[in-house]
Short mmCIF file of C-alpha atoms in Angstrom, two decimals:
data_model
loop_
_atom_site.label_atom_id
_atom_site.label_comp_id
_atom_site.label_asym_id
_atom_site.label_seq_id
_atom_site.Cartn_x
_atom_site.Cartn_y
_atom_site.Cartn_z
CA HIS A 107 -26.13 53.18 20.02
CA ALA A 108 -25.73 52.48 23.78
CA ASN A 109 -26.81 49.32 25.41
CA LEU A 110 -29.96 49.68 27.47
CA PRO A 111 -30.02 48.32 31.07
CA ILE A 112 -32.00 45.11 31.43
CA LEU A 113 -33.93 44.25 34.57
CA ASP A 114 -33.48 40.56 35.37
CA GLY A 115 -35.28 40.70 38.70
CA LYS A 116 -32.08 40.83 40.75
CA ASN A 117 -30.59 44.17 39.76
CA TRP A 118 -33.45 46.54 40.64
CA ASP A 119 -31.45 49.13 42.55
CA MET A 120 -29.03 49.79 39.69
CA TRP A 121 -31.65 49.39 36.95
CA VAL A 122 -34.13 51.83 38.44
CA LYS A 123 -31.46 54.59 38.70
CA GLN A 124 -30.49 54.06 35.05
CA MET A 125 -34.17 54.04 33.95
CA ARG A 126 -34.89 57.32 35.70
CA VAL A 127 -32.09 58.98 33.77
CA ILE A 128 -33.38 57.47 30.50
CA PHE A 129 -36.93 58.67 31.30
CA ASN A 130 -35.59 62.16 31.98
CA VAL A 131 -33.55 62.29 28.75
CA GLN A 132 -36.56 61.03 26.74
CA GLU A 133 -38.83 63.46 28.55
CA VAL A 134 -41.30 60.79 29.61
CA HIS A 135 -40.69 60.73 33.39
CA GLU A 136 -44.00 62.56 34.04
CA GLN A 137 -46.07 59.83 32.34
CA VAL A 138 -44.20 57.04 34.11
CA ASN A 139 -44.61 58.67 37.53
CA ASN A 140 -48.03 60.26 37.25
CA GLY A 141 -49.79 58.78 34.21
CA PHE A 142 -52.20 61.12 32.53
CA ASP A 143 -55.70 62.35 33.08
CA PRO A 144 -58.55 61.36 30.71
CA LEU A 145 -60.31 64.01 28.71
CA PRO A 146 -63.10 65.94 30.35
CA VAL A 147 -66.66 65.64 29.07
CA ASN A 148 -66.47 68.44 26.52
CA PRO A 149 -62.79 68.74 25.77
CA THR A 150 -61.25 71.66 23.98
CA LYS A 151 -59.00 71.21 20.99
CA ALA A 152 -56.01 72.10 23.19
CA GLN A 153 -57.01 69.43 25.75
CA ARG A 154 -57.29 66.84 22.98
CA THR A 155 -53.88 67.83 21.67
CA THR A 156 -52.41 67.65 25.14
CA LEU A 157 -53.85 64.17 25.71
CA ARG A 158 -52.63 62.98 22.34
CA GLU A 159 -49.09 64.16 23.20
CA ALA A 160 -49.29 62.57 26.64
CA LYS A 161 -50.33 59.25 25.05
CA LYS A 162 -47.44 59.42 22.63
CA LYS A 163 -45.02 59.99 25.52
CA ASP A 164 -46.68 57.22 27.47
CA ASN A 165 -46.34 54.74 24.63
CA LYS A 166 -42.69 55.78 24.24
CA ALA A 167 -42.10 55.18 27.97
CA LEU A 168 -43.91 51.82 27.90
CA PHE A 169 -41.80 50.80 24.84
CA LEU A 170 -38.63 51.78 26.81
CA ILE A 171 -39.72 49.70 29.79
CA HIS A 172 -40.49 46.72 27.48
CA GLN A 173 -37.05 47.00 25.94
CA CYS A 174 -35.29 47.13 29.31
CA VAL A 175 -36.64 43.95 30.94
CA ASP A 176 -35.88 40.29 30.32
CA ALA A 177 -38.51 37.85 29.13
CA LYS A 178 -39.38 36.61 32.63
CA VAL A 179 -39.95 40.15 33.90
CA PHE A 180 -41.83 41.11 30.79
CA GLU A 181 -44.45 38.48 31.54
CA LYS A 182 -45.37 40.42 34.68
CA ILE A 183 -46.07 43.69 32.78
CA ALA A 184 -47.18 42.37 29.37
CA ASP A 185 -50.83 43.35 29.97
CA SER A 186 -50.09 46.84 31.26
CA LEU A 187 -51.72 49.51 29.10
CA SER A 188 -49.68 52.42 30.39
CA SER A 189 -46.12 53.04 31.46
CA LYS A 190 -47.33 54.03 34.96
CA ASP A 191 -49.10 50.66 35.39
CA ALA A 192 -46.01 48.77 34.24
CA TRP A 193 -43.71 50.85 36.41
CA ASP A 194 -45.97 50.41 39.48
CA ILE A 195 -46.05 46.62 38.98
CA LEU A 196 -42.21 46.50 38.72
CA GLN A 197 -41.78 48.72 41.70
CA LYS A 198 -44.10 46.60 43.89
CA ARG A 199 -42.54 43.31 42.68
CA TYR A 200 -38.86 44.19 42.71
CA GLY A 201 -38.48 47.43 44.56
CA GLY A 202 -40.53 46.62 47.60
CA ASP A 203 -40.38 48.84 50.58
CA LEU A 204 -36.71 49.25 51.52
CA LYS A 205 -37.52 49.56 55.25
CA VAL A 206 -39.55 46.33 55.25
CA THR A 207 -36.68 44.52 53.48
CA LYS A 208 -34.12 45.86 56.00
CA VAL A 209 -36.28 44.75 58.93
CA LYS A 210 -36.72 41.26 57.46
CA LEU A 211 -32.95 41.00 56.94
CA GLN A 212 -32.26 42.14 60.48
CA ALA A 213 -34.72 39.55 61.87
CA LEU A 214 -33.06 36.80 59.77
CA LYS A 215 -29.63 37.89 61.00
CA ARG A 216 -30.86 37.80 64.60
CA GLN A 217 -32.32 34.28 64.13
CA TYR A 218 -29.02 33.16 62.70
CA GLU A 219 -27.04 34.63 65.60
CA LEU A 220 -29.31 33.01 68.16
CA ARG A 221 -28.92 29.61 66.45
CA GLN A 222 -25.18 30.04 66.38
CA ASN A 223 -25.14 30.90 70.10
CA ARG A 224 -27.25 27.82 70.90
CA ILE A 225 -24.82 25.61 68.93
CA LEU A 226 -21.82 27.18 70.71
CA LYS A 227 -23.51 26.67 74.12
CA THR A 228 -24.34 23.09 73.27
CA ASN A 229 -20.74 22.46 72.15
CA ASN A 230 -19.38 24.16 75.29
CA ASN A 231 -21.68 22.19 77.50
CA GLU A 232 -20.63 18.92 75.87
CA GLU A 233 -16.97 19.98 76.09
CA GLY A 234 -17.43 20.99 79.73
CA PHE A 235 -19.16 17.69 80.53
CA SER A 236 -16.37 15.80 78.82
CA ASN A 237 -13.72 17.73 80.77
CA LYS A 238 -15.55 17.12 84.08
CA ARG A 239 -15.81 13.38 83.25
CA LYS A 240 -12.08 13.26 82.45
CA GLY A 241 -11.33 15.11 85.71
CA PHE A 242 -13.53 12.70 87.68
CA PHE A 243 -11.77 9.66 86.24
CA THR A 244 -8.30 11.20 86.58
CA GLU A 245 -8.79 12.10 90.25
CA ASN A 246 -10.41 8.76 91.10
CA TYR A 247 -7.74 6.86 89.30
CA LYS A 248 -5.00 8.74 91.27
CA ASP A 249 -6.86 8.06 94.49
CA GLY A 250 -7.09 4.43 93.60
CA THR A 251 -10.91 4.50 93.69
CA ILE A 252 -11.04 3.19 90.17
#
């Protein structure tokens, strides 16, 4: 019996890849990604059977998701009635939009660089002032002004 991957909120990228494989092996990826349609008004026997099978697969997928998250993450999906709902919540919470995340990181990096530059300029200005002051005193001392 293999160990299942556990989402702890920090390992989304690795976890989601492993879960997609598990969903494919268990043949429940369709329910997780698309959910299932409710029965029409006057369903046929075949439609009822199809829905029953879809619900079984959905419950299996939801069970897998529940088994593969830690207690803190579970709290966020505990009230989900379908695997698609749980998956969507996890994706929004931990997956986010990769482009948005990259843009935020770039902005933070730029802010950091600007602050570092300001610090360096300030240090250089102080160093330059100190050197000028030393030069002033040295020259004036040699001249006998001081």
